[in-house]
Every structure is written in C-alpha cells, then in structure tokens.
C-alpha cells in the first residue's frame, strides 16, 4: 500500500481530484431536480430507500461481477482499520438495495418499488460528465416479473425528461435474454472474436474467455467494426424472452415512446438479463449515457437470497443537469420575500423576534448582518436588499423601533405601495404576502 505523508502547513487543502464541490447557485439546480424526482416517484408509488455509502467489498464483487470495469479498476476499496474488513465506497446502489431487501426481508408481503438519491464513487479519469464522486438518482422495482414493470420504469424516466424540459434524449433498447441463451451466444461470440484476435485490444483479449459479452461494450474505436459484425444476442433468444421483449415494445408503442433497438447494447454490470436500456444524447460527447438500466432477475440469488425478479435504472445527476443548463433555464433559486434593513444595534433583539415570527408564518427573510466594519449605512444596506432579489425591504430604523413598527417597502413593483406595520401583528402581513405571491 502506498502511504503519502501529508505536511499540514505546506500542502494545499484542495478537494480530491474528480470530487467536486457544489456551490450555490448551482446547488439550487440539484435541489430543483431532486424535488422534481421526489414528486414524480410519489406519483408512481416509489418510496425512498437510503442505504449506506460504505458496503462490504464482496457485495460488489459478487453482485456486479469480477470481470467488469467497476470491480477490476474503479472501486475505492480499503480495509476497516479496526478489524481488517474489506470495505468499498459504493460505485452504484443496486447491489446495496438488493442487500438491504434481503437483510430486512422486504419482499415478504409482495414486491417493492423503491428509489434513491445519493453519491457514488468510481476511480475513473475525471473529465466533463465523468467524475470520481457523482450523484445518481435510481429506481428499483423488486419482486415483479412482467414486462409492464420494465415499461413503467421507462415511462417514469420519460415523464421525468418531460418534467424537466429535456426533449432530445433517445431511448435505446435491447434484450439480453436468459443465461442459457446467453451461453449459446457466448460460444458464437468467442468464435467470432477468435477469428479477429489480431484486432482485439488488451482488455478485449483478457475478456475473450472470461466475459466476451463485455467486449461489445468497449469504447475503443478500433474495435467498433469487429463489434458491429459480431453475432447478435437477439438472434439467440427463445420464445419466452422474445415475448417479454414484444410486450414491452407494445406498451411503449401505445404510449408513443420512441426507441431504437440496439442489439449491441450491453451494460457495465453482469447482473442484467432480458430488458436493458439506455437514454442517450449527442450533446455530451462520449459521456452520452444519461440514464441506464434493465432487468436483473438473478441478482437476489447471486447475493445468496431467495430468487426474486427485479428491474431498475440509474441516472447521472451531473449529466442530466448539464443538459438542462443548455436547454431552457427554469428558475432554480428560491425567491426571497424580504430583506431586513437594520440601523440600530440596540434594536436587534426586537428585530430578530419579529423576523422569527415572520419566518414561522412562512416568509423568507434575509437579515442584514454586521461585518467587521459594523452594520453599514442605510444606503449600502438598500443596495444589498436590491441585489438579494427580495421583493420587499423591511426597514427597522430608529423611528420605526420607537413606534414599535416596521416599514415595508416594495422593491420590485410599482403598483404596491410602502406601508408601516405594527410589530405586534407583523404575521398578518405574511397572509397578504402569500395571497399576492
Ligand atoms: P458509462 O458508459 O458512461 O461509463 P455506465 O455504464 O458506467 O456509464 P451506469 O453505471 O449504468 O453507467 O450508471 C448510470 C448513469 O450514471 C450513467 O448513465 C451516467 O449518467 C452516470 N455515471 C456513471 N458513471 C459516472 C461518472 N463517473 N461520473 C458521472 N456520472 C456517471
Ligand atoms: Mg462506466
């Protein structure tokens, strides 16, 4: 293990490469998206699940598959300092959700619809749309076998694009069939790649016999021709798998959801079977996958539990927001109702008491506060009030305080007029404010 010595005085305390701070006002965008998602999930009857960020490493090795990019080279793994347990910062959340479902026998009384929002960790080369800590929003429907749930998942994502004003994400669909079908395809695939062994890169050669399906997911441009001509898994599917796929397509057609069948579409984890899908865009270069998912009917067993069918997707918050930013910009930042201008230090107790009453009545108020130079002039406070975007200035001057009043001055409209309000019934103003909001 490599140990770097930190000299506390000279080393700059910067964030870890690929792990970003989200500052206001950008953080308001994240909150905006999250609030859209929470409302949407509620309408589809999905409930929030919160699993730990740290899990035991074998969960991911067994769940995602040993010969996957994530397990081979992207996991942040370490040993628990106290007992040596191998632990990993979650690179994705599906494995953790299934672990939790098993651990708490969540499916004892039927299927469960769940969603999560939170950070994931992968040691990737940082670039736009690809980070080492990134937020995902994901949905998982556990215990349901039919293609109608695959459709519900896709419709839910499509509804989200509509809600947030994204109109140019494409849906790509494929079916990975069942393990027995994949085995037949695998033989044909190995034969095909053996024939073209000379063009395979190092990764592909290593995976030729361990996990040849993964070669299809290679992003190496030199491999695209040999991937293009490889035998298609769809041609190996039996009647039941095809029927599942057909039902899904029928439901999507009935809902006017356009899709492209992409027979090369495989996903980065080994747990998928039958339906897999990706929502993609051309606007993010090679980081074009915005949301991805599929069915994983064997993961429960693989993690040592009673078999249960399941399907889910995850979307990358950064990539989605990147697209939103480039589209019509909605109003993200919460609007401020009022800015409190305070000239008398002696009045602070009554000012804070008044503001507390207003906030409890639902009014958002930013209070002018002193800096090392003091409170500042009335004029400079008004400037602050103006740039704050608040609709009203609440003026707590000496005249007002001695009369037990506050002057309420509209900052944005010409038709509203300035008035004084007695401090005792300042909460009444909150009611008029709500009615003209
Ligand atoms: P890609 O093919 O772009 O590497 P993936 O197959 O690894 O994506 P998943 O693991 O299925 O992606 O994750 C779902 C979504 O999470 C992706 O579509 C993407 O939007 C987002 N995502 C994945 N990895 C990153 C990352 N390193 N940084 C930011 N977002 C990511
Ligand atoms: Mg990846």
XYZ file of C-alpha atoms and ligand atoms in Angstrom:
469
model
C 0.000 0.000 0.000
C 1.217 3.477 -0.896
C 1.314 5.881 2.015
C 1.719 9.563 1.347
C 2.912 11.764 4.140
C 0.999 14.993 4.462
C 2.769 18.054 5.716
C -0.063 20.046 7.196
C 1.460 23.518 6.814
C 2.593 23.435 3.200
C 0.148 21.167 1.366
C -2.830 22.932 -0.127
C -6.087 21.599 1.223
C -7.941 21.132 -2.016
C -10.747 18.721 -2.835
C -9.834 15.255 -4.103
C -9.430 15.133 -7.882
C -12.700 14.234 -9.571
C -14.731 15.053 -6.469
C -16.448 18.390 -6.794
C -17.933 20.997 -4.532
C -21.434 22.030 -5.491
C -21.859 25.663 -4.565
C -24.836 27.991 -4.660
C -26.434 28.885 -7.006
C -25.638 25.582 -8.812
C -26.700 23.626 -5.733
C -30.209 25.037 -6.244
C -30.317 23.205 -9.557
C -29.557 19.922 -7.850
C -32.281 20.600 -5.295
C -34.666 21.525 -8.086
C -34.022 18.227 -9.874
C -34.294 16.241 -6.654
C -37.591 17.833 -5.779
C -38.957 17.065 -9.270
C -37.834 13.463 -8.842
C -39.356 13.064 -5.377
C -42.723 14.312 -6.601
C -42.583 12.106 -9.672
C -41.619 8.996 -7.712
C -44.534 9.564 -5.364
C -46.924 9.629 -8.308
C -45.604 6.248 -9.469
C -45.770 4.876 -5.894
C -41.991 4.535 -5.452
C -40.674 5.020 -1.907
C -37.311 6.335 -0.824
C -34.606 3.943 0.397
C -31.337 5.103 1.978
C -28.568 2.554 2.150
C -25.044 3.157 3.486
C -22.330 4.650 1.307
C -19.870 2.023 2.528
C -20.585 -1.668 1.909
C -18.545 -4.838 2.216
C -16.388 -5.296 -0.869
C -17.667 -8.837 -1.691
C -21.143 -7.365 -2.257
C -19.884 -5.608 -5.377
C -17.507 -8.362 -6.492
C -20.319 -10.914 -6.348
C -23.073 -8.558 -7.426
C -21.505 -6.667 -10.310
C -19.169 -9.424 -11.499
C -15.429 -9.826 -11.185
C -14.670 -9.068 -14.836
C -16.300 -5.640 -15.008
C -14.653 -2.227 -15.337
C -16.004 -1.204 -11.985
C -14.724 -4.178 -9.992
C -11.487 -4.533 -11.918
C -10.286 -0.957 -11.667
C -12.771 1.628 -10.453
C -13.594 0.791 -6.838
C -12.420 2.763 -3.830
C -11.676 -0.149 -1.537
C -9.958 -0.153 1.820
C -9.684 -2.191 4.965
C -11.522 -1.278 8.103
C -8.683 -0.108 10.275
C -10.027 -1.824 13.356
C -10.879 -5.307 12.125
C -9.467 -5.539 8.614
C -12.880 -5.983 6.932
C -12.653 -5.286 3.196
C -14.913 -2.280 2.534
C -15.770 -0.239 -0.557
C -17.351 3.142 -1.253
C -20.392 2.181 -3.288
C -19.804 2.515 -7.043
C -23.543 2.040 -7.656
C -26.551 1.421 -5.455
C -28.444 -1.544 -6.898
C -26.333 -4.133 -5.094
C -26.821 -2.302 -1.796
C -30.577 -2.006 -2.326
C -30.848 -5.745 -3.002
C -28.674 -6.496 0.021
C -30.960 -4.356 2.162
C -34.062 -6.029 0.719
C -32.632 -9.434 1.613
C -31.373 -8.385 5.015
C -34.747 -6.948 6.028
C -36.902 -9.483 4.088
C -38.532 -6.518 2.377
C -40.343 -8.725 -0.122
C -42.162 -10.856 2.487
C -45.513 -9.277 1.619
C -45.001 -8.648 -2.062
C -42.981 -6.518 -4.439
C -41.494 -3.152 -3.544
C -40.966 -0.019 -5.593
C -38.001 1.981 -4.340
C -35.874 4.964 -5.316
C -32.674 6.525 -4.027
C -30.674 9.708 -4.475
C -27.052 9.882 -3.448
C -23.337 9.881 -4.179
C -21.459 7.041 -5.916
C -17.687 6.606 -6.167
C -15.616 5.315 -9.071
C -11.950 5.787 -9.787
C -12.306 6.992 -13.367
C -10.334 9.515 -15.387
C -12.035 12.786 -14.447
C -13.491 14.709 -17.392
C -16.696 16.547 -18.162
C -19.590 14.249 -17.236
C -17.288 11.711 -15.595
C -16.236 12.181 -12.002
C -14.927 10.134 -9.091
C -17.762 11.146 -6.821
C -21.039 11.728 -8.609
C -24.700 11.704 -7.691
C -27.092 9.157 -9.051
C -30.838 9.004 -8.853
C -32.139 5.486 -9.254
C -35.332 3.482 -9.143
C -35.661 -0.231 -8.425
C -38.803 -2.373 -8.648
C -38.185 -5.560 -6.687
C -40.253 -8.733 -6.904
C -42.059 -8.001 -10.172
C -41.505 -10.194 -13.222
C -43.661 -8.753 -16.008
C -42.634 -6.550 -18.900
C -45.196 -3.987 -17.714
C -42.824 -3.007 -14.888
C -39.972 -2.585 -17.362
C -42.380 -0.311 -19.243
C -43.391 1.555 -16.081
C -39.708 2.229 -15.360
C -39.105 3.588 -18.840
C -42.298 5.662 -18.799
C -41.284 7.110 -15.443
C -37.921 8.207 -16.843
C -39.650 9.612 -19.939
C -42.029 11.568 -17.689
C -39.028 13.000 -15.869
C -37.483 14.241 -19.134
C -40.793 15.924 -19.874
C -40.987 17.477 -16.389
C -37.524 18.989 -16.657
C -37.788 20.031 -20.290
C -35.419 17.576 -21.998
C -36.752 16.698 -25.409
C -33.812 15.158 -27.186
C -32.839 12.078 -25.180
C -33.078 8.867 -27.183
C -34.143 5.537 -25.807
C -32.092 2.520 -26.839
C -33.408 -0.937 -26.046
C -32.065 -4.442 -26.124
C -32.806 -7.814 -24.598
C -30.004 -9.863 -23.069
C -32.267 -12.919 -22.825
C -31.693 -15.578 -20.197
C -28.437 -17.224 -19.082
C -28.923 -20.362 -21.224
C -29.498 -18.225 -24.312
C -26.505 -16.097 -23.482
C -24.379 -19.233 -23.231
C -25.166 -20.195 -26.840
C -24.492 -16.643 -27.951
C -21.287 -16.606 -25.954
C -19.914 -19.589 -27.872
C -20.662 -17.868 -31.164
C -19.171 -14.650 -29.841
C -15.922 -16.291 -28.760
C -15.610 -17.978 -32.146
C -16.157 -14.620 -33.849
C -13.600 -12.769 -31.754
C -11.074 -15.631 -32.062
C -11.318 -15.156 -35.808
C -10.440 -11.488 -35.349
C -7.999 -11.938 -32.472
C -5.410 -9.660 -34.069
C -7.562 -6.516 -33.747
C -8.547 -7.088 -30.106
C -7.023 -4.735 -27.574
C -5.585 -5.834 -24.253
C -8.897 -5.543 -22.366
C -10.753 -7.492 -25.028
C -8.135 -10.247 -25.153
C -8.289 -10.637 -21.408
C -12.091 -10.865 -21.547
C -12.309 -13.137 -24.551
C -12.887 -16.221 -22.423
C -13.887 -14.710 -19.083
C -16.596 -12.313 -20.261
C -16.777 -11.865 -24.046
C -20.117 -10.020 -23.857
C -18.278 -7.142 -22.206
C -16.178 -6.691 -25.334
C -19.336 -5.412 -27.021
C -19.377 -2.516 -24.529
C -15.830 -1.448 -25.457
C -15.451 2.210 -26.317
C -12.246 1.607 -28.288
C -12.912 2.946 -31.832
C -10.553 0.340 -33.340
C -12.867 -2.412 -32.150
C -16.102 -0.990 -33.470
C -16.001 -2.836 -36.827
C -15.451 -6.251 -35.278
C -18.117 -5.478 -32.654
C -20.501 -4.422 -35.411
C -20.125 -7.725 -37.241
C -20.378 -9.906 -34.116
C -23.279 -12.356 -33.728
C -26.315 -10.665 -32.176
C -27.682 -11.914 -28.904
C -31.218 -11.108 -30.073
C -30.889 -13.895 -32.662
C -30.335 -16.414 -29.862
C -33.421 -15.601 -27.795
C -36.147 -18.201 -27.246
C -39.907 -17.665 -27.382
C -40.379 -16.560 -23.759
C -37.619 -13.961 -23.897
C -38.921 -12.619 -27.193
C -42.460 -12.445 -25.812
C -41.239 -10.380 -22.844
C -39.466 -8.021 -25.212
C -42.504 -7.782 -27.504
C -44.849 -6.914 -24.621
C -42.508 -4.129 -23.558
C -42.352 -2.754 -27.088
C -46.154 -2.883 -27.439
C -46.625 -0.851 -24.261
C -44.023 1.695 -25.321
C -45.630 1.964 -28.772
C -49.058 2.506 -27.198
C -47.547 5.349 -25.156
C -45.832 6.969 -28.095
C -42.370 6.348 -26.636
C -39.879 6.197 -29.494
C -36.962 3.765 -29.178
C -34.139 2.308 -31.168
C -33.358 -1.402 -30.877
C -29.630 -1.572 -30.319
C -28.506 -5.211 -30.461
C -25.013 -4.159 -29.256
C -26.325 -2.632 -26.075
C -24.886 -4.402 -23.046
C -24.489 -2.842 -19.646
C -21.477 -2.353 -17.426
C -22.591 -4.820 -14.772
C -23.080 -8.566 -15.161
C -26.362 -8.766 -13.293
C -28.650 -7.865 -16.177
C -30.933 -10.205 -18.148
C -33.845 -9.676 -20.564
C -34.562 -5.931 -20.915
C -31.683 -3.456 -20.914
C -31.999 0.183 -21.933
C -30.179 3.483 -22.048
C -31.323 7.040 -22.551
C -28.623 8.786 -24.548
C -27.843 12.194 -26.007
C -25.415 13.539 -28.597
C -24.909 16.720 -26.610
C -22.429 15.310 -24.075
C -19.793 13.817 -26.378
C -18.645 10.376 -25.327
C -20.396 10.766 -21.956
C -23.727 10.413 -23.754
C -25.452 7.906 -21.498
C -27.742 9.894 -19.241
C -29.795 7.103 -17.671
C -29.351 3.357 -17.882
C -30.967 0.253 -16.532
C -32.560 -3.084 -17.051
C -33.833 -6.258 -15.545
C -31.750 -8.210 -13.021
C -33.715 -11.330 -12.151
C -30.716 -13.292 -10.839
C -29.106 -10.760 -8.506
C -31.052 -11.827 -5.420
C -29.812 -15.406 -5.862
C -26.312 -14.261 -6.693
C -26.185 -12.408 -3.387
C -27.286 -15.526 -1.540
C -31.003 -14.816 -1.226
C -34.281 -16.293 -2.339
C -34.720 -15.635 -6.069
C -36.772 -12.560 -6.935
C -37.190 -10.771 -10.262
C -36.286 -7.088 -10.400
C -35.727 -4.158 -12.721
C -34.201 -0.715 -12.243
C -32.424 2.294 -13.692
C -29.995 4.950 -12.562
C -29.359 8.399 -13.938
C -26.340 10.618 -13.567
C -27.343 13.895 -11.930
C -24.400 15.823 -13.412
C -25.125 14.748 -16.962
C -28.835 15.475 -16.651
C -28.168 18.941 -15.237
C -25.618 19.617 -17.949
C -28.416 19.037 -20.469
C -30.917 21.114 -18.504
C -28.458 24.012 -18.348
C -28.140 24.029 -22.104
C -31.926 23.940 -22.555
C -34.475 26.485 -21.442
C -33.321 27.560 -17.989
C -36.086 27.336 -15.424
C -35.926 29.445 -12.264
C -33.906 27.382 -9.779
C -33.039 29.618 -6.870
C -35.721 30.015 -4.247
C -37.146 33.541 -4.242
C -36.571 35.708 -1.219
C -39.628 37.502 0.151
C -37.875 40.150 2.184
C -34.564 41.699 3.202
C -34.369 43.226 6.673
C -32.567 46.559 6.942
C -31.369 47.241 10.464
C -29.748 50.512 11.525
C -29.993 50.322 15.308
C -27.832 47.742 17.051
C -29.959 48.239 20.171
C -32.980 47.106 18.177
C -31.535 43.684 17.344
C -33.481 41.736 19.988
C -36.833 43.039 18.725
C -35.727 42.698 15.081
C -34.815 39.037 15.474
C -38.012 38.415 17.388
C -40.014 39.962 14.548
C -38.148 38.062 11.854
C -38.626 34.818 13.776
C -42.394 35.416 13.814
C -42.376 36.134 10.076
C -40.364 33.023 9.257
C -42.659 30.857 11.353
C -45.505 32.350 9.323
C -43.780 31.175 6.119
C -41.986 34.322 4.973
C -38.385 34.025 3.744
C -36.271 36.877 5.067
C -32.591 37.616 4.815
C -31.364 39.737 7.704
C -28.710 42.362 7.124
C -25.839 41.468 9.428
C -22.773 43.260 10.615
C -19.311 42.653 9.214
C -16.018 43.521 10.847
C -16.797 47.138 9.802
C -20.169 47.249 11.518
C -23.714 47.330 10.136
C -23.087 49.697 7.223
C -25.093 52.711 6.103
C -28.769 52.636 5.198
C -27.750 53.237 1.593
C -25.389 50.275 1.437
C -27.995 48.090 3.103
C -30.535 49.052 0.447
C -28.032 48.056 -2.232
C -27.734 44.631 -0.611
C -31.509 44.351 -0.409
C -31.713 45.083 -4.105
C -29.115 42.516 -5.203
C -30.632 39.891 -2.915
C -33.621 39.703 -5.248
C -36.036 40.145 -2.334
C -39.455 41.517 -3.160
C -39.656 43.754 -0.080
C -37.340 45.653 2.220
C -38.262 45.594 5.896
C -36.867 48.756 7.406
C -36.089 48.686 11.104
C -34.908 52.294 11.595
C -34.868 54.303 14.829
C -38.266 55.946 14.108
C -39.832 52.585 13.423
C -38.410 50.944 16.505
C -39.531 53.699 18.858
C -43.049 53.401 17.381
C -42.914 49.581 17.592
C -43.331 49.370 13.831
C -41.556 48.255 10.694
C -41.690 49.958 7.297
C -42.413 47.545 4.463
C -41.186 48.841 1.129
C -41.816 47.001 -2.157
C -38.610 46.706 -4.192
C -39.818 45.249 -7.471
C -43.287 46.509 -8.258
C -44.606 49.973 -8.878
C -48.239 49.238 -8.094
C -47.662 48.133 -4.482
C -47.105 50.951 -2.002
C -44.913 51.290 1.039
C -46.687 50.918 4.368
C -45.970 50.551 8.056
C -46.964 47.530 10.062
C -47.038 47.276 13.815
C -44.596 44.701 15.149
C -47.257 43.064 17.288
C -49.241 41.871 14.299
C -46.447 41.582 11.724
C -47.512 37.992 10.934
C -50.707 39.409 9.365
C -48.511 40.738 6.599
C -47.439 37.157 5.828
C -51.021 36.389 4.856
C -51.270 39.258 2.363
C -47.857 38.230 1.020
C -48.976 34.678 0.336
C -52.075 35.856 -1.486
C -50.119 38.060 -3.916
C -47.187 35.647 -4.407
P -20.696 4.997 -18.968
O -20.955 4.033 -20.086
O -20.885 6.448 -19.358
O -19.406 4.737 -18.253
P -22.001 3.389 -17.033
O -22.430 2.262 -17.868
O -20.779 3.227 -16.212
O -21.865 4.727 -17.925
P -24.004 3.181 -15.008
O -23.061 2.529 -14.102
O -25.102 2.401 -15.585
O -23.211 3.917 -16.166
O -24.592 4.482 -14.294
C -25.793 5.131 -14.703
C -25.531 6.586 -15.016
O -24.708 7.193 -14.045
C -24.779 6.840 -16.307
O -25.642 6.804 -17.383
C -24.223 8.219 -16.097
O -25.199 9.203 -16.350
C -23.913 8.206 -14.636
N -22.476 7.953 -14.413
C -21.819 6.772 -14.464
N -20.515 6.935 -14.174
C -20.346 8.266 -13.926
C -19.236 9.077 -13.540
N -18.033 8.572 -13.354
N -19.447 10.408 -13.372
C -20.666 10.949 -13.548
N -21.761 10.243 -13.894
C -21.612 8.913 -14.072
Mg -18.754 3.453 -16.694
